[in-house]
Every structure is written in structure tokens, then in C-alpha cells.
Coordinates of C-alpha atoms in Angstrom, one line a residue:
M1 CA 35.0 114.4 -106.1
K2 CA 38.7 114.5 -106.9
T3 CA 39.7 117.0 -109.7
I4 CA 42.6 116.1 -111.9
D5 CA 44.4 119.3 -112.9
H6 CA 47.1 120.2 -115.4
W7 CA 50.9 120.2 -114.8
I8 CA 52.5 123.4 -116.1
N9 CA 56.0 124.8 -115.4
G10 CA 56.8 122.2 -112.8
A11 CA 53.7 122.4 -110.7
A12 CA 50.0 121.5 -110.5
A13 CA 47.9 124.1 -112.2
T14 CA 44.3 124.9 -112.8
A15 CA 45.2 127.7 -115.2
G16 CA 42.1 129.3 -116.7
S17 CA 40.1 126.1 -117.0
T18 CA 36.5 126.2 -115.9
R19 CA 35.1 123.2 -117.8
T20 CA 35.4 119.6 -116.5
A21 CA 34.7 116.1 -117.8
P22 CA 34.0 112.9 -115.7
V23 CA 36.6 110.2 -115.4
Y24 CA 35.0 106.8 -115.1
D25 CA 35.9 103.6 -113.5
P26 CA 34.7 101.2 -116.3
A27 CA 34.4 98.3 -113.9
V28 CA 31.6 100.0 -111.9
G29 CA 30.3 102.4 -114.6
H30 CA 30.5 105.4 -112.4
A31 CA 32.7 108.5 -112.4
R32 CA 35.7 108.3 -110.0
A33 CA 37.0 111.8 -110.6
E34 CA 36.7 114.8 -112.9
V35 CA 39.4 116.3 -115.1
L36 CA 39.9 119.9 -116.0
L37 CA 39.4 120.7 -119.7
A38 CA 41.9 123.3 -121.0
E39 CA 41.0 126.4 -122.9
P40 CA 43.3 127.8 -125.6
S41 CA 44.7 130.2 -123.0
D42 CA 45.9 127.2 -120.9
V43 CA 47.7 125.8 -123.9
D44 CA 49.3 129.3 -124.4
T45 CA 50.5 129.2 -120.8
A46 CA 52.0 125.7 -121.2
V47 CA 53.7 126.6 -124.4
A48 CA 55.1 129.8 -122.9
A49 CA 56.6 127.7 -120.0
A50 CA 58.0 125.2 -122.4
A51 CA 59.5 127.9 -124.6
K52 CA 61.2 129.5 -121.6
A53 CA 62.5 126.2 -120.4
F54 CA 63.9 125.4 -123.9
E55 CA 66.3 128.3 -123.6
A56 CA 68.4 126.4 -121.1
W57 CA 67.3 122.8 -121.8
G58 CA 68.1 123.0 -125.5
D59 CA 71.7 123.9 -124.6
S60 CA 72.0 121.4 -121.8
S61 CA 74.7 118.7 -122.0
L62 CA 73.9 115.2 -123.1
S63 CA 75.2 114.1 -119.7
Q64 CA 72.6 116.2 -117.9
R65 CA 69.8 114.9 -120.1
T66 CA 70.8 111.2 -119.7
K67 CA 71.2 111.6 -116.0
V68 CA 67.6 112.7 -115.8
M69 CA 66.5 109.8 -118.0
F70 CA 68.3 107.2 -115.9
A71 CA 66.7 108.6 -112.7
F72 CA 63.2 108.7 -114.4
R73 CA 63.6 105.1 -115.5
E74 CA 64.3 104.0 -111.9
L75 CA 61.2 105.9 -110.7
L76 CA 59.0 104.2 -113.2
V77 CA 60.3 100.9 -111.8
K78 CA 59.7 102.0 -108.2
H79 CA 56.1 103.2 -109.0
E80 CA 55.1 100.4 -111.3
D81 CA 52.5 99.0 -109.1
E82 CA 50.9 102.4 -108.4
L83 CA 50.9 103.3 -112.1
A84 CA 49.4 99.9 -113.0
R85 CA 46.5 100.4 -110.5
I86 CA 45.8 103.9 -111.8
I87 CA 45.7 102.6 -115.4
S88 CA 43.4 99.7 -114.5
A89 CA 41.1 101.9 -112.6
E90 CA 40.6 104.4 -115.5
H91 CA 41.0 102.2 -118.5
G92 CA 39.7 98.9 -117.1
K93 CA 42.5 96.6 -118.3
V94 CA 43.7 93.9 -115.9
I95 CA 46.7 94.7 -113.6
D96 CA 49.1 92.4 -115.4
D97 CA 48.3 94.0 -118.8
A98 CA 48.8 97.4 -117.3
R99 CA 52.2 96.3 -115.9
G100 CA 53.1 95.0 -119.4
E101 CA 52.3 98.4 -120.9
I102 CA 54.5 100.1 -118.4
V103 CA 57.4 97.8 -119.1
R104 CA 57.1 98.3 -122.9
G105 CA 57.0 102.1 -122.4
R106 CA 60.0 101.9 -120.1
E107 CA 62.0 100.4 -122.9
I108 CA 61.7 103.7 -124.8
V109 CA 63.1 105.5 -121.7
E110 CA 66.0 103.1 -121.8
Y111 CA 66.5 103.9 -125.5
A112 CA 66.5 107.6 -124.6
C113 CA 69.1 106.9 -121.9
G114 CA 71.4 106.2 -124.9
I115 CA 70.5 109.4 -126.8
A116 CA 74.2 110.4 -127.0
D117 CA 74.9 107.5 -129.3
A118 CA 71.7 108.1 -131.4
L119 CA 72.7 111.8 -131.9
K120 CA 76.2 111.1 -133.1
G121 CA 76.9 112.7 -136.4
G122 CA 79.3 111.9 -139.2
F123 CA 82.6 113.3 -140.3
S124 CA 84.4 113.3 -143.7
D125 CA 88.0 114.3 -143.7
Q126 CA 89.6 116.0 -146.7
V127 CA 86.6 116.0 -149.1
S128 CA 88.6 118.5 -151.0
R129 CA 92.1 119.9 -150.3
D130 CA 91.9 121.2 -146.7
V131 CA 88.1 120.9 -146.6
D132 CA 86.2 118.8 -144.1
V133 CA 82.5 118.1 -143.7
H134 CA 80.6 117.0 -140.6
D135 CA 76.9 117.0 -139.6
F136 CA 75.0 117.1 -136.3
R137 CA 71.4 117.3 -135.1
Q138 CA 69.7 119.9 -132.9
P139 CA 66.4 120.0 -131.1
L140 CA 63.3 121.6 -132.7
G141 CA 62.1 123.5 -129.6
V142 CA 58.6 123.1 -128.1
V143 CA 56.9 119.9 -129.3
A144 CA 53.6 118.3 -128.4
G145 CA 51.9 114.9 -128.1
I146 CA 48.2 114.0 -128.3
T147 CA 47.6 110.5 -127.1
P148 CA 44.7 107.9 -126.9
F149 CA 42.9 106.2 -124.0
N150 CA 44.0 102.7 -124.8
F151 CA 47.6 102.9 -123.5
P152 CA 47.6 105.7 -120.9
I153 CA 51.4 105.5 -120.2
M154 CA 53.0 103.5 -123.0
V155 CA 52.0 105.7 -126.0
P156 CA 53.0 108.9 -124.3
L157 CA 56.3 107.2 -123.5
W158 CA 56.7 106.6 -127.2
M159 CA 57.0 110.3 -127.5
H160 CA 58.3 112.5 -124.7
P161 CA 61.4 110.6 -123.5
I162 CA 63.1 110.8 -126.9
A163 CA 61.9 114.3 -127.5
I164 CA 63.2 115.5 -124.1
A165 CA 66.5 113.6 -124.3
A166 CA 67.1 115.2 -127.7
G167 CA 66.8 118.6 -126.1
N168 CA 63.2 119.6 -126.8
T169 CA 60.6 120.7 -124.3
F170 CA 57.2 118.9 -124.3
V171 CA 53.5 119.6 -124.0
L172 CA 51.4 116.4 -123.6
K173 CA 47.6 116.3 -124.1
P174 CA 46.6 112.8 -122.8
S175 CA 43.1 111.4 -123.4
E176 CA 40.7 113.0 -121.0
R177 CA 39.3 109.5 -120.2
V178 CA 42.6 108.4 -118.6
P179 CA 44.5 111.5 -117.3
S180 CA 45.9 110.3 -114.0
A181 CA 48.9 108.3 -115.2
S182 CA 50.3 111.2 -117.1
R183 CA 49.8 113.5 -114.1
L184 CA 51.9 111.1 -112.0
V185 CA 54.6 110.8 -114.7
A186 CA 55.0 114.6 -114.6
E187 CA 55.7 114.3 -110.8
L188 CA 58.2 111.6 -111.4
Y189 CA 60.0 113.7 -114.0
A190 CA 60.3 116.5 -111.5
E191 CA 61.6 114.0 -108.9
A192 CA 64.1 112.8 -111.4
G193 CA 65.5 116.3 -111.7
L194 CA 63.9 117.5 -114.9
P195 CA 63.8 121.4 -114.9
D196 CA 60.5 123.1 -114.6
G197 CA 58.7 123.7 -117.9
V198 CA 60.5 121.0 -119.8
F199 CA 57.5 118.6 -119.5
N200 CA 53.9 119.9 -119.2
V201 CA 50.6 118.1 -119.2
V202 CA 47.4 119.9 -120.4
N203 CA 44.2 117.9 -120.1
G204 CA 41.4 118.6 -122.5
D205 CA 39.1 117.8 -125.4
K206 CA 39.0 119.0 -129.0
V207 CA 39.4 122.6 -127.8
A208 CA 42.9 121.8 -126.4
V209 CA 43.7 119.6 -129.5
D210 CA 42.9 122.5 -131.9
A211 CA 44.8 125.0 -129.8
I212 CA 47.9 122.7 -130.0
L213 CA 47.5 122.2 -133.8
E214 CA 47.2 125.9 -134.4
H215 CA 49.8 127.2 -131.9
P216 CA 52.6 129.0 -133.6
G217 CA 55.0 128.2 -130.8
I218 CA 54.8 124.4 -131.3
A219 CA 57.3 123.0 -133.8
A220 CA 56.0 119.4 -134.1
V221 CA 53.0 117.3 -133.1
S222 CA 52.9 113.5 -132.4
F223 CA 49.5 111.8 -132.5
V224 CA 48.2 108.3 -132.1
G225 CA 44.5 107.5 -132.5
S226 CA 41.8 106.8 -135.1
T227 CA 42.5 107.3 -138.8
P228 CA 39.9 110.1 -139.3
I229 CA 41.4 112.1 -136.5
A230 CA 45.0 111.3 -137.6
K231 CA 44.1 112.8 -141.0
Y232 CA 42.6 115.8 -139.3
V233 CA 45.6 116.3 -137.1
H234 CA 48.0 115.9 -140.1
E235 CA 46.1 118.4 -142.3
R236 CA 45.6 121.0 -139.6
A237 CA 49.2 120.8 -138.1
T238 CA 51.0 120.7 -141.4
A239 CA 49.0 123.8 -142.6
T240 CA 50.6 125.7 -139.8
G241 CA 54.1 124.5 -140.7
K242 CA 54.5 121.8 -138.1
R243 CA 56.2 118.4 -138.4
V244 CA 53.6 115.7 -137.8
Q245 CA 53.6 112.1 -136.7
A246 CA 50.1 110.8 -137.2
L247 CA 49.4 107.1 -136.5
G248 CA 45.9 105.9 -137.3
G249 CA 43.7 102.9 -136.9
A250 CA 44.1 99.3 -138.0
K251 CA 42.4 96.1 -139.0
N252 CA 45.1 93.5 -138.3
H253 CA 45.1 90.0 -139.9
A254 CA 46.7 86.8 -138.7
V255 CA 47.1 84.1 -141.3
V256 CA 47.1 80.5 -140.1
L257 CA 48.4 78.0 -142.6
P258 CA 47.6 74.3 -142.5
D259 CA 51.1 73.4 -141.4
A260 CA 50.9 75.6 -138.3
D261 CA 50.7 74.2 -134.8
L262 CA 47.0 75.1 -134.4
E263 CA 47.0 74.9 -130.6
Y264 CA 49.9 77.4 -130.5
A265 CA 48.3 79.6 -133.1
A266 CA 44.9 79.6 -131.4
N267 CA 46.5 80.4 -128.0
H268 CA 48.2 83.4 -129.4
L269 CA 45.3 84.6 -131.5
T270 CA 43.1 84.4 -128.4
A271 CA 45.5 86.6 -126.4
A272 CA 46.0 89.0 -129.3
A273 CA 42.3 89.4 -130.0
F274 CA 40.9 89.6 -126.5
G275 CA 43.7 91.0 -124.4
S276 CA 43.0 94.5 -123.2
A277 CA 39.4 93.8 -124.3
G278 CA 40.6 94.2 -127.9
Q279 CA 41.3 97.9 -127.4
R280 CA 44.7 97.9 -129.1
C281 CA 45.7 99.3 -132.5
M282 CA 47.9 96.1 -132.8
A283 CA 45.1 93.7 -131.8
I284 CA 44.4 90.8 -134.1
S285 CA 40.7 91.3 -135.2
I286 CA 40.7 89.1 -138.2
G287 CA 42.0 85.5 -138.4
V288 CA 42.6 84.2 -141.9
A289 CA 42.3 80.4 -142.0
V290 CA 43.9 78.9 -145.0
G291 CA 42.6 75.6 -146.5
S292 CA 42.2 72.8 -144.1
A293 CA 43.3 74.9 -141.1
G294 CA 39.8 76.4 -140.7
D295 CA 37.7 73.8 -138.8
G296 CA 40.5 72.8 -136.4
L297 CA 41.3 76.4 -135.7
I298 CA 37.7 77.3 -134.9
E299 CA 37.3 74.4 -132.6
I300 CA 40.3 75.4 -130.5
L301 CA 39.5 79.1 -130.6
E302 CA 35.9 78.4 -129.4
R303 CA 37.2 76.5 -126.4
K304 CA 39.8 79.2 -125.5
A305 CA 37.5 82.1 -126.0
A306 CA 34.8 80.5 -123.8
G307 CA 37.4 80.0 -121.1
I308 CA 38.4 83.6 -120.7
K309 CA 37.6 85.0 -117.3
V310 CA 36.1 88.5 -117.5
G311 CA 35.9 90.8 -114.4
P312 CA 37.3 93.9 -112.8
G313 CA 40.9 94.6 -113.7
H314 CA 42.1 94.9 -110.2
Q315 CA 41.0 91.4 -109.2
E316 CA 43.5 88.6 -109.5
G317 CA 42.8 85.8 -111.9
N318 CA 40.8 87.8 -114.4
D319 CA 42.0 87.7 -118.0
M320 CA 40.0 90.6 -119.4
G321 CA 38.4 93.7 -118.0
P322 CA 35.6 96.0 -119.2
V323 CA 35.8 98.2 -122.3
V324 CA 36.4 101.9 -121.6
T325 CA 32.9 103.4 -122.0
E326 CA 29.2 102.4 -122.3
A327 CA 29.4 103.6 -125.9
A328 CA 32.2 101.3 -126.6
R329 CA 30.3 98.4 -125.0
R330 CA 27.2 99.2 -127.2
R331 CA 29.4 99.4 -130.3
V332 CA 30.7 95.9 -129.7
I333 CA 27.2 94.5 -129.1
D334 CA 25.9 96.1 -132.2
S335 CA 28.8 94.9 -134.3
V336 CA 28.2 91.3 -133.3
A337 CA 24.5 91.6 -134.0
L338 CA 25.2 93.1 -137.4
G339 CA 27.7 90.4 -138.2
A340 CA 25.1 87.7 -137.5
E341 CA 22.5 89.6 -139.6
Q342 CA 25.0 89.8 -142.5
G343 CA 25.7 86.0 -142.5
A344 CA 28.6 85.4 -140.1
T345 CA 28.3 82.4 -137.7
V346 CA 28.4 83.5 -134.1
V347 CA 30.5 80.8 -132.5
V348 CA 31.1 82.5 -129.1
D349 CA 28.7 85.3 -128.2
G350 CA 29.8 87.7 -125.5
R351 CA 26.9 90.2 -125.7
E352 CA 25.0 89.0 -122.7
L353 CA 27.8 88.7 -120.3
R354 CA 27.1 90.1 -116.8
V355 CA 29.6 90.4 -114.0
A356 CA 28.1 89.8 -110.6
G357 CA 28.4 92.8 -108.3
H358 CA 29.4 95.0 -111.3
E359 CA 26.1 95.2 -113.2
D360 CA 26.7 98.8 -114.1
G361 CA 30.2 98.2 -115.4
F362 CA 31.0 98.4 -119.1
F363 CA 31.6 94.6 -119.5
V364 CA 31.2 92.6 -122.7
G365 CA 32.5 89.1 -123.3
P366 CA 34.7 87.8 -126.1
S367 CA 32.9 87.1 -129.3
L368 CA 34.1 84.8 -132.1
L369 CA 32.6 85.0 -135.6
D370 CA 33.2 82.4 -138.3
H371 CA 32.6 82.7 -142.1
V372 CA 33.2 86.4 -142.1
T373 CA 33.5 87.9 -145.6
T374 CA 35.2 91.1 -146.8
E375 CA 31.8 92.7 -147.5
M376 CA 30.7 92.5 -143.9
A377 CA 30.9 95.4 -141.5
A378 CA 32.6 93.1 -139.0
Y379 CA 35.5 92.9 -141.5
R380 CA 35.6 96.5 -142.7
D381 CA 35.1 98.4 -139.4
E382 CA 37.6 98.9 -136.7
I383 CA 35.4 97.6 -133.8
F384 CA 38.1 98.2 -131.2
G385 CA 36.7 95.6 -128.9
P386 CA 36.9 91.8 -128.0
V387 CA 35.6 90.5 -131.4
L388 CA 37.6 88.1 -133.5
G389 CA 36.3 87.4 -137.0
I390 CA 37.6 84.4 -139.1
V391 CA 37.8 84.6 -142.8
R392 CA 38.4 81.4 -144.8
V393 CA 40.5 81.3 -147.9
S394 CA 42.0 78.5 -150.0
T395 CA 45.6 79.5 -150.5
L396 CA 48.4 81.7 -149.1
D397 CA 48.1 83.8 -152.3
E398 CA 44.5 84.6 -151.5
A399 CA 45.4 85.5 -147.9
I400 CA 48.1 87.9 -149.1
A401 CA 45.8 89.5 -151.6
L402 CA 43.1 89.9 -148.9
I403 CA 45.5 91.7 -146.6
N404 CA 46.9 93.9 -149.4
A405 CA 43.3 95.0 -150.5
N406 CA 42.6 96.2 -147.0
P407 CA 42.9 100.0 -146.5
Y408 CA 44.8 99.5 -143.3
G409 CA 48.4 98.3 -143.0
N410 CA 49.4 98.5 -139.4
G411 CA 50.4 94.9 -138.3
T412 CA 49.9 91.4 -139.6
A413 CA 51.1 87.9 -138.7
V414 CA 51.5 84.5 -140.2
F415 CA 51.5 81.2 -138.3
T416 CA 53.4 78.5 -140.2
G417 CA 56.2 76.0 -140.0
S418 CA 57.4 76.8 -143.5
G419 CA 60.3 79.2 -143.9
E420 CA 59.5 79.5 -147.6
A421 CA 55.9 80.6 -146.9
A422 CA 57.0 83.0 -144.1
R423 CA 59.5 84.6 -146.4
R424 CA 57.0 85.0 -149.2
F425 CA 54.5 86.5 -146.8
Q426 CA 56.8 89.0 -145.2
R427 CA 58.1 90.2 -148.6
E428 CA 54.7 90.4 -150.3
V429 CA 52.3 91.9 -147.8
K430 CA 51.8 95.7 -147.8
V431 CA 52.0 96.1 -144.1
G432 CA 54.5 98.0 -141.9
M433 CA 54.9 95.5 -139.0
I434 CA 55.0 91.8 -139.6
G435 CA 55.1 88.8 -137.2
V436 CA 56.1 85.3 -138.0
N437 CA 54.5 83.1 -135.4
V438 CA 54.3 86.3 -133.3
P439 CA 50.7 87.7 -133.2
I440 CA 51.4 91.3 -132.1
P441 CA 54.6 92.4 -133.8
V442 CA 55.3 95.6 -131.9
P443 CA 59.0 96.3 -132.5
M444 CA 61.5 96.9 -129.7
S445 CA 62.4 100.5 -128.7
Y446 CA 65.5 100.7 -130.9
Y447 CA 63.3 100.0 -134.0
S448 CA 60.6 102.4 -135.1
F449 CA 56.8 101.8 -134.9
G450 CA 54.6 102.6 -137.9
G451 CA 52.2 101.1 -140.3
W452 CA 51.4 101.6 -144.0
K453 CA 48.4 102.9 -145.9
D454 CA 45.6 104.4 -143.7
S455 CA 47.4 103.3 -140.5
L456 CA 50.1 106.0 -140.9
I457 CA 49.2 109.4 -142.3
G458 CA 52.3 111.0 -143.7
D459 CA 55.7 109.3 -143.5
S460 CA 56.9 109.7 -139.9
P461 CA 56.9 106.5 -137.8
I462 CA 57.4 106.8 -134.0
H463 CA 60.2 106.1 -131.5
G464 CA 63.5 104.4 -132.3
P465 CA 65.7 106.0 -135.0
A466 CA 62.7 107.6 -136.7
G467 CA 61.7 109.3 -133.4
V468 CA 65.2 110.8 -133.0
R469 CA 65.1 112.1 -136.6
F470 CA 61.6 113.5 -136.1
Y471 CA 62.5 115.5 -132.9
T472 CA 65.7 116.9 -134.3
R473 CA 66.9 118.9 -137.3
A474 CA 70.2 118.2 -139.1
K475 CA 72.9 120.6 -139.9
V476 CA 75.8 119.9 -142.3
V477 CA 79.0 122.0 -141.9
T478 CA 81.7 122.4 -144.5
T479 CA 85.0 123.8 -143.1
R480 CA 88.3 125.1 -144.4
W481 CA 91.0 126.8 -142.4
P482 CA 92.8 128.6 -145.3
H483 CA 96.5 129.2 -145.5
S484 CA 96.5 130.5 -149.1
T485 CA 94.6 133.0 -151.2
A486 CA 91.1 132.2 -152.4
G487 CA 90.4 131.1 -155.9
F488 CA 87.4 131.2 -158.2
H489 CA 87.3 127.5 -159.1
F490 CA 84.9 125.1 -157.4
P491 CA 86.7 123.4 -154.4
T492 CA 86.2 119.8 -155.5
S493 CA 88.2 120.6 -158.8
S494 CA 91.4 121.2 -156.9

């Protein structure tokens, strides 16, 4: 069986790792490889390589850094099909979805190609007589990223291109469930001309995570995952003096008003709820039907959910692949059963779905629950699977209050033809990312990604301008070139 190793100081490395974990193909339910699990000493080795590389890379020119980023971007295009198939094989998502993930991640690389503009400082002439002030930003040093299984290439690309383009060196700990994409990315960086040690990949489990959080040689940590782990990462890393980006979970609502085009809204809700088997932190898991929109919306959603074709991600024509593990499949099945027990109407039931020839795969079909209430587990819990619950309310005010009472605040959407209603919604909801007739409002690379409340622990969003600020530290310089004797008065008084 193939063993997926680390990438340290520009080369494949086994380091001191002796433990391994299986890497499954979710479509067949069997291990396709094994991955090395790092010990703290392996993290030490990677950080030492990154610290050594920072001595030169931190002083490298912006031209050198952007040259590497442009080359890396072209290699991502060249290897898009290979990367998509790797992602599909380990995550389970369909090939088109994997390609979409690569494209969205590549947009961050394109933003990093313009890092010279993002790092420009300001200059104030003659703030006092013969005194000028300017500011500039410098890299932090060695920084690290800990990323989830659901976007094996996109979420890491939210982190390392900006960090590296800003002059830092990087240690990535990808999810041990989907390690191969990051391993190939490391090789592409090397081919693009990135010096050895600037980008390192250390595979592992909680042992590696804790070693990263506690390592004195790491200046900052970026994390995307569940809210409980985001809180853990934030607490442990800040206790050791690190900067932390910690993005947590979500329970995203999409509000459908009576004046919305219900066919349009249902089409987008179906894709947003069941795409990638619902394993997205920006997936719509709760639809909020306002007033008379309810019955018509359910009728269309039932038809569309029942028409989704589920099968192996690599096969053309499939809309949805398996979930990532058997435990994830069981969680979805149990959540639908509990929803029915607690009074929800199961309109579409995906629990018994079987895919011919892939009986051992981690497949579960789309499920649609109507008459969900806020007391139900189907509403409260982040199921992270292909389950869409519909809550019915009477007014837009009720819908806004419902969203604002939820502990999560990652993304939300409203479907309406009313500009007045849309403006009220976007101003009043307590959520970080909002879509108007857009179900998954993930911002472009030149904006920053981050929710509110329990969806973002701390106050550091990711990528875009916030990413540049996170991976750099500002200096402000006040200068005077004197041609007269010094005085005791304050400079601004002269």
C-alpha cells in the first residue's frame, strides 16, 4: 500500500514518524493508501527548515516572490485535472466540484501575485517642520496552517500563498483524511522555483496539531474546522503568544420571501445544500420559508432533491458523491431519524440509498425535512451532510430574528425581488457573509472570508486584505534630517 510522506526542506521526508493512518476512498469504503503521522520531533524538523529558509526568503525581493507565484499559478492550471482526481478519490466529491474548488483556490494565488500592491505603505510629508512619517509591513517569520478535510486544496490556498508572498515561510498540517493534494502542491511549489524550506507539509493527527500550537518557533497559526476545535486552537496558540486565525462551524440559513422566483430559489438551495454532499462550512442547511412561500418551495425542492444523481465522484453525470467516512454517513442517518422522531416531516429520505457496485461506499442520499423548529437537533446541530431543513415563519422580521438568535454567523442568504427587503436583511442580520439571491456568498479573493459569533473565534478573517495584515507586522517610521540644533519642545509645536 502506498505511503504518503511529509515534505520538509524541499524534499519528501519520513522524518521520525512511525505511526500511520489509513486514507480511504469513500466511494468504495476501503483504504487506498496510508499516511505518516508526525511526532513532535517531525514538527521541530519542519520548523527548523522553515526558520532557516526565512533568513533569505524574508529578505527576498517582491519581484522574486511574485515570479514564483505566477509560475505556481500556471502549474495549478496545468495540473488541474490531476489535482481534481486526487481530491475526488480521497474526499469523494464529484470531479466538477473538485475542479471548482481548485479554481476558487487559484484566485487566492492570483491575489498573491499582486502582493506588491497589497504591501504598499503610506507616506506623510512634512508632518512637522522637516519631519516625515511613513509605514511599511514586514513578514512574521515561520507561520503554520491546520486545514480540514472538506476542501483539500482550496482552504490551504486561503493561507499559504499570501503568507509566502508576504515573505513568511510556511508549515502546513493538512487533514490526514485527504493528504495527497497538499503533497502534490509542495512539488508544484518546488517546480515553480520556491526555495527549499519555504513551504513544508507535515501530516498528522492531534499530536502534530498540539506540537504546532505549542512550538515557540511558530509566530502565527491559521485554522479552519469545527467550532470546538477552533476554540481549542485559539486558546492554546494565543497562550504561547501566537497570532491566530480560527474559523469555526456554521448553520447557514437561506430566507425565501413570497415574492422570490421559487424555481430559481429552489434550484440554488438544492445545489447549496447537497453539493459536495453538504460537507461545506458555507452550505445552506436551513431554508426559511416566509409566509406563502412555504408550500410552493417544498414542492419544487422535493422534485429537485429526488432528481439528484448520487454515485462515485469520478463518474461523469453524478451530482453528488459519498460523504467522507462511515462515521459521517451514520451521523447523517441518525440526524434524519432524530428529526422525524422530534416532529419534522421527512419529505425526501436519503437514508436507504445504495449505489450498485459500491455497496461498501459511504453513500447517503439527499434528505429534505419540513416543519423543522428551532428546538430540534436538526436545526441546532451542524450535521455536515446532505440534509436540508425547512423552517416556516410568517414575516421577514421573524426570519431575521431567527438568524440572529442562532449561535453561528458564518453565511446567510435572502431570495427576493424586493430591494427594500434585501437592504433591510443585509443591514439587520448578525452574520459575516451575506448573499442576495446568491446562496453561498463566499467572497472573491480580494475580499476577506470570515463569519461572526461562533463561526469566527477571535477577530482575524482569512485571505484578502485581512490575510495580508495577519501575516505581516507594521512599522511606522518618523524621520528628520536635521540642519539645526535640537530643541526641548515637542516637534509638532514648531
